[in-house]
PDB file of C-alpha atoms in Angstrom:
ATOM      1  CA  UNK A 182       0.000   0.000   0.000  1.00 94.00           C
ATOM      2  CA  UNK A 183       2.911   2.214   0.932  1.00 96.00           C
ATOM      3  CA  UNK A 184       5.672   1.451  -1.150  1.00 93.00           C
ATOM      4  CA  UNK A 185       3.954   0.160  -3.567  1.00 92.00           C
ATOM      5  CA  UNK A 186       0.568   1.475  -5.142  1.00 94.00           C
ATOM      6  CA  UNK A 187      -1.356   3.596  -3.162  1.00 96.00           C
ATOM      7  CA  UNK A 188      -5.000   2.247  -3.621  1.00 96.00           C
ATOM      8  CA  UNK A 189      -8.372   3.071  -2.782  1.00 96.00           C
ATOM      9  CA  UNK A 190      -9.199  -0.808  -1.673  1.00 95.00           C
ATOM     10  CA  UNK A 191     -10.287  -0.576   2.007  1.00 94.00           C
ATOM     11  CA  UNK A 192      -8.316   2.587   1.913  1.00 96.00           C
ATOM     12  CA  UNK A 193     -10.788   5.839   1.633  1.00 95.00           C
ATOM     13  CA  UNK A 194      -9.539   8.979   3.215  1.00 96.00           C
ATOM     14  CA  UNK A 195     -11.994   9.735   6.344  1.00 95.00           C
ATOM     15  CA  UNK A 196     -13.676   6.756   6.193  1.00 95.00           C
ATOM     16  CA  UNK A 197     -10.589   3.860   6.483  1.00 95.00           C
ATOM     17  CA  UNK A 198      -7.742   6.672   7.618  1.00 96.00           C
ATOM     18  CA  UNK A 199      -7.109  10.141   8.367  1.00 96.00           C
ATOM     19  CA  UNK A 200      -3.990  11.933   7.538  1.00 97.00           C
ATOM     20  CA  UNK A 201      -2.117  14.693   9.617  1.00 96.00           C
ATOM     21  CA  UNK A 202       1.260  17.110   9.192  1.00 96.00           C
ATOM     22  CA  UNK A 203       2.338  15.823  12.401  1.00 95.00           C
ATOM     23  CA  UNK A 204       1.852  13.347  15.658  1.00 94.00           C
ATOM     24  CA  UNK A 205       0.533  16.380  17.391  1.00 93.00           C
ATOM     25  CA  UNK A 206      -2.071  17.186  15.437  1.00 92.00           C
ATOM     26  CA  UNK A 207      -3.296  13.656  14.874  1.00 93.00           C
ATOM     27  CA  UNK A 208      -3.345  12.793  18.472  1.00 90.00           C
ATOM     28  CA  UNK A 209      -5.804  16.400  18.869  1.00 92.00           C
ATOM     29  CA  UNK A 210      -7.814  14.832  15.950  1.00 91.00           C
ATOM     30  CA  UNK A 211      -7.313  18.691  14.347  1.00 93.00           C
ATOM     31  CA  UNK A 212      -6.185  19.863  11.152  1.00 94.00           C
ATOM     32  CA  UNK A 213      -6.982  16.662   8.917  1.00 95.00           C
ATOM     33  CA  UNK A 214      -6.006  16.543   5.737  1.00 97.00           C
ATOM     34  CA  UNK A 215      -9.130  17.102   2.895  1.00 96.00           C
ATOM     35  CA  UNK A 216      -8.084  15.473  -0.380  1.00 97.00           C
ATOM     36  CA  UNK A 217      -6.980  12.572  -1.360  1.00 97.00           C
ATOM     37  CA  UNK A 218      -6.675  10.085  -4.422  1.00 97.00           C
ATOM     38  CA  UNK A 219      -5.498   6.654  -5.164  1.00 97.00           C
ATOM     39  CA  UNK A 220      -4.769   3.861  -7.891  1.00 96.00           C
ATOM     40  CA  UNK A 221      -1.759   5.140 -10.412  1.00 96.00           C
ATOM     41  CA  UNK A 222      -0.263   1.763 -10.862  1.00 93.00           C
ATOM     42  CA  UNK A 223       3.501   1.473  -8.480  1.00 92.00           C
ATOM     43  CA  UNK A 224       3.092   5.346  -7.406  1.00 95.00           C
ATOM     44  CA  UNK A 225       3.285   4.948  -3.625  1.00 95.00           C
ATOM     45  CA  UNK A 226       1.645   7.157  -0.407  1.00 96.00           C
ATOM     46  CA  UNK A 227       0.916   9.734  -0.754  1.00 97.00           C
ATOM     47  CA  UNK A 228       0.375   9.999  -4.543  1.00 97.00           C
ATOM     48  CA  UNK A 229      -1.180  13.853  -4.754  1.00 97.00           C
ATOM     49  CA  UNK A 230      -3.252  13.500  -1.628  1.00 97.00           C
ATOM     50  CA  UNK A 231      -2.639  16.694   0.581  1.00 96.00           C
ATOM     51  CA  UNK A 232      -3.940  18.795   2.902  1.00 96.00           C
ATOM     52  CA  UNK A 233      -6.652  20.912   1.467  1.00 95.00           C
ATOM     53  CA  UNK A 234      -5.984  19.650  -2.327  1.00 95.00           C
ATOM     54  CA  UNK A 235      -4.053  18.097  -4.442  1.00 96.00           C
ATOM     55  CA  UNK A 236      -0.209  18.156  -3.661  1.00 95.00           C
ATOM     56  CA  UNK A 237       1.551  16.739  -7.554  1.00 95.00           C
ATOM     57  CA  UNK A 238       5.297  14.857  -7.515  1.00 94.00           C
ATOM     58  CA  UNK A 239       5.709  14.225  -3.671  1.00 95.00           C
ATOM     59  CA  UNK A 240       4.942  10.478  -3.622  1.00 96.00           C
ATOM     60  CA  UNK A 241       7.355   7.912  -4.022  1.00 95.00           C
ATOM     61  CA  UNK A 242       8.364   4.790  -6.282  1.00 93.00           C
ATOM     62  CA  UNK A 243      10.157   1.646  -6.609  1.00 90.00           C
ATOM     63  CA  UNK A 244      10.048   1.579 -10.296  1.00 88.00           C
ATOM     64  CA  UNK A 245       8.511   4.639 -11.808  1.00 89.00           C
ATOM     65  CA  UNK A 246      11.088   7.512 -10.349  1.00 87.00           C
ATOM     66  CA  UNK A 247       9.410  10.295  -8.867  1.00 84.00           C
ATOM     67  CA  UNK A 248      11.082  13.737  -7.416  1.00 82.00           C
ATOM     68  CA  UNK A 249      11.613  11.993  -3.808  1.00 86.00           C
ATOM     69  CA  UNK A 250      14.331   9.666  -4.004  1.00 90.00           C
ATOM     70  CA  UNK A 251      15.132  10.088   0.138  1.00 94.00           C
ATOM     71  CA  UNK A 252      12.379   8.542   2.717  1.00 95.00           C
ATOM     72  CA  UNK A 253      11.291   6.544   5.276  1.00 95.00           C
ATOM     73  CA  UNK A 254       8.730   4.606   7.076  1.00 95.00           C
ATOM     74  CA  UNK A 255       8.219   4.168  10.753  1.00 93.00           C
ATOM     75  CA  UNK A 256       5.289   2.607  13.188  1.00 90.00           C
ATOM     76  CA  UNK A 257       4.733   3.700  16.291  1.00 89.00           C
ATOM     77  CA  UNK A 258       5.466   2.366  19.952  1.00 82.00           C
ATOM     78  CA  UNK A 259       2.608   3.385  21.260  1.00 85.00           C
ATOM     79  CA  UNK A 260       0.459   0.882  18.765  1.00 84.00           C
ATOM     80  CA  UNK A 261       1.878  -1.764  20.806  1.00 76.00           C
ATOM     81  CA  UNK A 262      -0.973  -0.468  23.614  1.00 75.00           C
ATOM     82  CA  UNK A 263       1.042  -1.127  26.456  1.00 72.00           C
ATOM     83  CA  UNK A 264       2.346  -4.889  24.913  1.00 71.00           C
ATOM     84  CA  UNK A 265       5.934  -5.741  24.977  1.00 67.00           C
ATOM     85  CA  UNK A 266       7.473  -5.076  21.657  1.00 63.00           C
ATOM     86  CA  UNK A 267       8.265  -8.300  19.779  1.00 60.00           C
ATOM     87  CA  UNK A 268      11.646  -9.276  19.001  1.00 59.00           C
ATOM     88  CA  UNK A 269      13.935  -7.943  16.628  1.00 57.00           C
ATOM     89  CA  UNK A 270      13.810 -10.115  13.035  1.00 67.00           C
ATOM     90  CA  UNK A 271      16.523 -12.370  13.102  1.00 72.00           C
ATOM     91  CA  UNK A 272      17.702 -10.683   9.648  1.00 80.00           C
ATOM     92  CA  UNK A 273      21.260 -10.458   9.189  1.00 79.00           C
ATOM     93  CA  UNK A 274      22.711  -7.062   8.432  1.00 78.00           C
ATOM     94  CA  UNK A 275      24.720  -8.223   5.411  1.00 85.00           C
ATOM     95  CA  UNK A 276      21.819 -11.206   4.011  1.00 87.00           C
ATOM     96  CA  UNK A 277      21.921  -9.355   0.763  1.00 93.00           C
ATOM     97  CA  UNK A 278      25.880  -9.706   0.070  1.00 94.00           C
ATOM     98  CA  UNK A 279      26.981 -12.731  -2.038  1.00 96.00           C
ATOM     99  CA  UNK A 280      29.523 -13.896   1.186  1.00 94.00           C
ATOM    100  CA  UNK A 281      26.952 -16.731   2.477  1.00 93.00           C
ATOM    101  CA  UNK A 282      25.778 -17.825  -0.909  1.00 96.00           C
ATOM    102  CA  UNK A 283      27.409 -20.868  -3.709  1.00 97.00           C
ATOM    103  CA  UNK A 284      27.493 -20.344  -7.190  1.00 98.00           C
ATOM    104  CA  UNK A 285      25.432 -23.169  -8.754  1.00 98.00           C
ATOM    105  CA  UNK A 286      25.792 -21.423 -12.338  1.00 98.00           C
ATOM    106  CA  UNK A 287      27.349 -18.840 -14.433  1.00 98.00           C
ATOM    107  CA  UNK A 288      27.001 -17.418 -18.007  1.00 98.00           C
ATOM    108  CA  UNK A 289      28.900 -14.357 -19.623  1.00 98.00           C
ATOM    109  CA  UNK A 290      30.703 -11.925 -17.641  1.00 98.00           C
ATOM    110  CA  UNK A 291      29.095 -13.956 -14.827  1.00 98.00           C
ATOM    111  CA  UNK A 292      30.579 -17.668 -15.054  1.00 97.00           C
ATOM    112  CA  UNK A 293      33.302 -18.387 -12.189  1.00 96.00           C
ATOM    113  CA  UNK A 294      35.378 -20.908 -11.555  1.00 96.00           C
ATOM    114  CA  UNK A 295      33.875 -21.619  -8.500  1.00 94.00           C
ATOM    115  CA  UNK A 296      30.700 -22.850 -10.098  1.00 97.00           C
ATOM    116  CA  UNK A 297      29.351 -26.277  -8.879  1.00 97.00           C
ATOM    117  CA  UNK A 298      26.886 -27.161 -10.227  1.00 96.00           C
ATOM    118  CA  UNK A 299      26.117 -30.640  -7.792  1.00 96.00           C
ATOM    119  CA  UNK A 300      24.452 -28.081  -5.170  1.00 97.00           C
ATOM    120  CA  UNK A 301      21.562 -27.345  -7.197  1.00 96.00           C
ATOM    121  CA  UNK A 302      21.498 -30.708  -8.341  1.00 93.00           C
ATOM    122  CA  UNK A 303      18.918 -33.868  -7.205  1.00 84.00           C
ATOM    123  CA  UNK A 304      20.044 -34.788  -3.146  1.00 88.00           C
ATOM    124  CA  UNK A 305      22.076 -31.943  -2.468  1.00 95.00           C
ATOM    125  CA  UNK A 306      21.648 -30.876   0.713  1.00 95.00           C
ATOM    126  CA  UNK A 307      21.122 -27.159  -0.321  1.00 96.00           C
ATOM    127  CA  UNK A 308      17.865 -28.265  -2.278  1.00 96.00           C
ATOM    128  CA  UNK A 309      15.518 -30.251   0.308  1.00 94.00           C
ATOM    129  CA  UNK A 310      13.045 -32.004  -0.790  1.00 90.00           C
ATOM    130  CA  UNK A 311      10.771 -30.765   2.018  1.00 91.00           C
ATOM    131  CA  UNK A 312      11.219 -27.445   0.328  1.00 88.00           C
ATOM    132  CA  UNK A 313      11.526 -23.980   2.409  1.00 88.00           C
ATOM    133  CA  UNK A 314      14.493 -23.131   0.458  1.00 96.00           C
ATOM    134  CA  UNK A 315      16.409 -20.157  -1.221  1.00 97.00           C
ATOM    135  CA  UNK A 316      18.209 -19.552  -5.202  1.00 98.00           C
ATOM    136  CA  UNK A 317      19.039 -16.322  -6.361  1.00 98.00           C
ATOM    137  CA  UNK A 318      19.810 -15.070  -9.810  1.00 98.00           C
ATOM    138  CA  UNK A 319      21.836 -12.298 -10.319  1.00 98.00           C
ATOM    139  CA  UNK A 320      21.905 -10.252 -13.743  1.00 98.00           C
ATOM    140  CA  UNK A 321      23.950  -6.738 -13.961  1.00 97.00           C
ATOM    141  CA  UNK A 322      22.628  -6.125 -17.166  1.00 97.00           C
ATOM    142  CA  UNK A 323      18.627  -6.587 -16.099  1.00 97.00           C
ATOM    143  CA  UNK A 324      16.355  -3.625 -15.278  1.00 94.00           C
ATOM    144  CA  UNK A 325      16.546  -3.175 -11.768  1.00 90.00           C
ATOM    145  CA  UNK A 326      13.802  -5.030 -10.600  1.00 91.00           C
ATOM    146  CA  UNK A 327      15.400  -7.173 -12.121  1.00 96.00           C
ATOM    147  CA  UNK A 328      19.145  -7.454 -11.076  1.00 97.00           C
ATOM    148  CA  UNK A 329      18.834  -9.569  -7.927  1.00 97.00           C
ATOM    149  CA  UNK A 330      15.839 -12.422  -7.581  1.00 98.00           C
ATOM    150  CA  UNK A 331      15.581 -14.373  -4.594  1.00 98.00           C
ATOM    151  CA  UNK A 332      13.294 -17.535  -5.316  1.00 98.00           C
ATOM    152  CA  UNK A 333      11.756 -18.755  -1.878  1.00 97.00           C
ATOM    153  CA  UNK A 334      10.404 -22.197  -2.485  1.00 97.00           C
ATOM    154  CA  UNK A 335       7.437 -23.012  -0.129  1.00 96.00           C
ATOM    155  CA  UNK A 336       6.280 -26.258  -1.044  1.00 96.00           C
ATOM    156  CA  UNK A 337       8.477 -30.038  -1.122  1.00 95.00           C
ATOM    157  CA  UNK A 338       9.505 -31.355  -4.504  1.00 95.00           C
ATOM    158  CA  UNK A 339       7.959 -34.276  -6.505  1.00 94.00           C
ATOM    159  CA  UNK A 340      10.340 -36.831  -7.103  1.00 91.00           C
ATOM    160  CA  UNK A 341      12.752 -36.171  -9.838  1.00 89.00           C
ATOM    161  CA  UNK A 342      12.265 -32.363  -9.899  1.00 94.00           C
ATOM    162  CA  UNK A 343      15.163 -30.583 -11.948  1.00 96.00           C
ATOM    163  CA  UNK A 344      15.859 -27.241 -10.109  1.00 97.00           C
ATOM    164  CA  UNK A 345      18.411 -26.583 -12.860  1.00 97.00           C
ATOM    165  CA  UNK A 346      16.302 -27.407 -15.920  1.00 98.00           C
ATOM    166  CA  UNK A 347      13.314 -25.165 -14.170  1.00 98.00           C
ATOM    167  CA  UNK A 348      15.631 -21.597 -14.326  1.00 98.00           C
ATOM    168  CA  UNK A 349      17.737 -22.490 -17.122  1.00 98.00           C
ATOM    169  CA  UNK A 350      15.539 -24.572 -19.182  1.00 98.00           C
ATOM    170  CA  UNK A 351      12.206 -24.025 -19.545  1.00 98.00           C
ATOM    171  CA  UNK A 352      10.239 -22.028 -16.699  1.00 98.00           C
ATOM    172  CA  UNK A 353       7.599 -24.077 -16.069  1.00 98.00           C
ATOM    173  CA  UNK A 354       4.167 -24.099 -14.088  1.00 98.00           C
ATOM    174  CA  UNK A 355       4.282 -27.253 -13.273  1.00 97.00           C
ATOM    175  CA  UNK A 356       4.540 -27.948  -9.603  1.00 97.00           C
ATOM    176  CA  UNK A 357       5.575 -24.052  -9.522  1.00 98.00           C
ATOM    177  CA  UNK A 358       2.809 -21.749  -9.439  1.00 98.00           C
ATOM    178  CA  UNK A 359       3.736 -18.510  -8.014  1.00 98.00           C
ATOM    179  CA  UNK A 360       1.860 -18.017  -3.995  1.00 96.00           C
ATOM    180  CA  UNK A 361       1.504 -21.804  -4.070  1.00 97.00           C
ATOM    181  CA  UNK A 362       5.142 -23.667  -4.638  1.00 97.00           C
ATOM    182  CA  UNK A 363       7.064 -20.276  -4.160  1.00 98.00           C
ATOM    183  CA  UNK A 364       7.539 -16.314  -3.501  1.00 97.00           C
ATOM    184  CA  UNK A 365       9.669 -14.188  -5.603  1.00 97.00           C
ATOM    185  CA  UNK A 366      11.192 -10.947  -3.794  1.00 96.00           C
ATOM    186  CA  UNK A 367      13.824  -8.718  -5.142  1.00 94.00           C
ATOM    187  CA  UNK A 368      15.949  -8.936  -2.386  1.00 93.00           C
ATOM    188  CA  UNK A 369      17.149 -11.618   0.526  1.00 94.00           C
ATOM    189  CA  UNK A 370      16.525  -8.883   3.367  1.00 91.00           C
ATOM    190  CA  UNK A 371      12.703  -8.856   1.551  1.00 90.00           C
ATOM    191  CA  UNK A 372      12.635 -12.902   1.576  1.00 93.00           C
ATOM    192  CA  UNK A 373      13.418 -13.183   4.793  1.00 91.00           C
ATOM    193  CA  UNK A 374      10.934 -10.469   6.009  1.00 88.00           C
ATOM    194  CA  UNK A 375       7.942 -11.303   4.143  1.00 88.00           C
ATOM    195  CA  UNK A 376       7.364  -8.175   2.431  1.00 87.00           C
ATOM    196  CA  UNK A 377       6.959  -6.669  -1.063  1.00 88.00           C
ATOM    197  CA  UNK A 378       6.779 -10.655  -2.646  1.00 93.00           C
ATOM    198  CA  UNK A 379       6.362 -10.118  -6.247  1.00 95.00           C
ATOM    199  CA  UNK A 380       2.810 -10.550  -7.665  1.00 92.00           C
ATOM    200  CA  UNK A 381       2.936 -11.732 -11.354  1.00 96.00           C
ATOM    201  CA  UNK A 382       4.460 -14.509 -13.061  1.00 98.00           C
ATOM    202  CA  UNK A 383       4.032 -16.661 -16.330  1.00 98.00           C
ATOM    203  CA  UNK A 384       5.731 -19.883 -17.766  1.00 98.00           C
ATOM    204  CA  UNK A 385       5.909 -22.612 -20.215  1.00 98.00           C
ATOM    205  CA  UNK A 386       7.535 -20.601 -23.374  1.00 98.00           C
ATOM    206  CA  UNK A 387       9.742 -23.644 -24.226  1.00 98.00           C
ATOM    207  CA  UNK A 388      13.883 -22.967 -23.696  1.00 98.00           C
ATOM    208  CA  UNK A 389      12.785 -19.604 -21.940  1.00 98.00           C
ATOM    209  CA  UNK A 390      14.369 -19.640 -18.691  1.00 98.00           C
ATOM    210  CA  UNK A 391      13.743 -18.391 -15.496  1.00 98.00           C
ATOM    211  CA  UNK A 392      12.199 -15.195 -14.569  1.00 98.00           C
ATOM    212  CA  UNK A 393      10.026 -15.212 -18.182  1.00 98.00           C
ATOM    213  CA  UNK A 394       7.833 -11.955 -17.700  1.00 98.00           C
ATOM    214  CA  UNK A 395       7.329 -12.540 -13.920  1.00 98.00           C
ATOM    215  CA  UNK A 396       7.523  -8.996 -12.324  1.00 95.00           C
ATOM    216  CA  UNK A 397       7.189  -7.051  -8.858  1.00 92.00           C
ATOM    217  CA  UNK A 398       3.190  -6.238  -9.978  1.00 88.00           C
ATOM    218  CA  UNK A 399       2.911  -6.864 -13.819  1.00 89.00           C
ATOM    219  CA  UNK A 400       4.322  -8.496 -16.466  1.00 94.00           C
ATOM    220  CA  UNK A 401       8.255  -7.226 -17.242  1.00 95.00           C
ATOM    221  CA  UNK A 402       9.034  -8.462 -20.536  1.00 96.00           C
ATOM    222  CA  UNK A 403      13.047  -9.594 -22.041  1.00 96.00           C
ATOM    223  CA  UNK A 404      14.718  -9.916 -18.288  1.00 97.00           C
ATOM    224  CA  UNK A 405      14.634 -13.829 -18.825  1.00 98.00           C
ATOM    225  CA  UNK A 406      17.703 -15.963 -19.984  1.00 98.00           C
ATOM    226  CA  UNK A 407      17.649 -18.787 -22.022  1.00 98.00           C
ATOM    227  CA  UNK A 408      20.751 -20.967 -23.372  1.00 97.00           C
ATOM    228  CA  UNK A 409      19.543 -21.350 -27.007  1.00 97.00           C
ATOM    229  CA  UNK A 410      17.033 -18.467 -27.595  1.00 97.00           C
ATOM    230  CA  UNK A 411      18.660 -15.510 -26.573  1.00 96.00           C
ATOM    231  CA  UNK A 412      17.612 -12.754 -23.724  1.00 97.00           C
ATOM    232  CA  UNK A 413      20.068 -11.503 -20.801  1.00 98.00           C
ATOM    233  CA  UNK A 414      23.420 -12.695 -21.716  1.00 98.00           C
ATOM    234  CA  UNK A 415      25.231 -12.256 -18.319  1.00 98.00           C
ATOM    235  CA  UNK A 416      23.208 -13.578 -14.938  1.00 98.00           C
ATOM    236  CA  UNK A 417      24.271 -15.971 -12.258  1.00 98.00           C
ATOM    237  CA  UNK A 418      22.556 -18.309  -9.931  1.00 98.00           C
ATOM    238  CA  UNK A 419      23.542 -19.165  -6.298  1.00 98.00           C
ATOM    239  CA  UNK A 420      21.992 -21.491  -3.262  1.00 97.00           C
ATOM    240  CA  UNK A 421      21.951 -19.810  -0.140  1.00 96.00           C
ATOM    241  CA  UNK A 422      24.062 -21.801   2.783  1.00 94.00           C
ATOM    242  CA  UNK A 423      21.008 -21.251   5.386  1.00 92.00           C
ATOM    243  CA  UNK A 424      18.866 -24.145   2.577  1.00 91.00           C
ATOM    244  CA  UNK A 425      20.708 -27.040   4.650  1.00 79.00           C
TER     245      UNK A 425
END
């Protein structure tokens, strides 16, 4: 809703919410804001909604730019009515750096020497069959929704599954449907959180390779890969060393 589009679903100014210029003022119940409006597909809070009318160019985006790259988001002790605040996430300061992660496989500027490509492979310990696992493509030439993917698998694997032929093959539906079998998020620190999973993906275009069009909210079209068809020519893909 925040960071990503600012809708009107369950979300009507002075009927779900009121806004405010400050804690002060919201607390008095004084000053509300007057005008707001909703639904421009990945503009953010506040899109033009302002005090009296509309306000133009001081929301936010993840994809579409906007005038305010600098911001923040913050709740409020006091929501916690009195309740002890839960623990801090167990979310590792560096979980986005490659340092805890093994390269399964390589391709342009990307391939290593340290490839191997057993660990992605049927009985490796970093794929479980039981599922609840992480792999992560990198591509540096990708838009940047694009450039890091974190795959979080959810459900156990049939017998015989081929991890390697699903993102380098053919990206398939099968046993993969996205909310079902996994959740796609465009960074570990996201994974790991819960938050901002992507919410569009499609498959089965035969020897197109993992993402396809999948996207953070709609279809994103040439970021996928594909060893005899074309598309990125430099990505990467690495197991995580928390899957064991």
């Amino acid at each position: 809703l925040f960071v990503g589009t600012w809708s009107s679903i369950d979300n009507e100014l002075g009927v779900d919410f009121e806004l405010y210029s400050s804690m002060s003022y919201a607390m008095a119940g004084i000053l509300s804001w007057n005008f707001c409006n909703y639904d421009d597909h990945d503009i953010g809070f506040p899109r033009d909604c302002g005090p009296s009318r509309g306000a133009p160019h001081q929301w936010t985006s993840l994809t579409r730019g906007g005038r305010q790259p600098d911001y923040a988001y913050y709740v409020w002790d006091g929501n916690l009515n009195g309740n002890p605040a839960p623990a801090p996430g167990n979310i590792p300061a560096d979980v986005d750096e490659l340092t805890e992660w093994q390269q399964v496989f390589g391709m342009g500027t990307e391939a290593s020497d340290n490839t191997d490509l057993t660990l992605w492979g049927s009985g490796s310990a970093y794929i479980p069959d039981t599922g609840n696992f992480y792999i992560r493509r990198t591509c540096p030439g990708c838009s940047a929704a694009h450039q890091d993917i974190v795959y979080k698998r959810l459900t156990p694997l049939p017998a015989e599954f081929d991890v390697a032929e699903l993102f380098v093959g053919t990206w398939s539906s099968i046993d993969n449907e996205l909310g079902v079998d996994f959740e796609l998020y465009s960074s570990m620190s996201y994974a790991m959180a819960g938050i901002l999973s992507w919410n569009f993906c499609n498959y089965d275009d035969h020897d197109i390779g993992f993402p396809r069009d999948c996207g953070p909210s709609r279809g994103a079209p040439h970021q996928w890969t594909s060893l005899t068809r074309g598309g990125k020519p430099d990505y990467a893909y690495y197991v995580w060393n928390g899957n064991p």
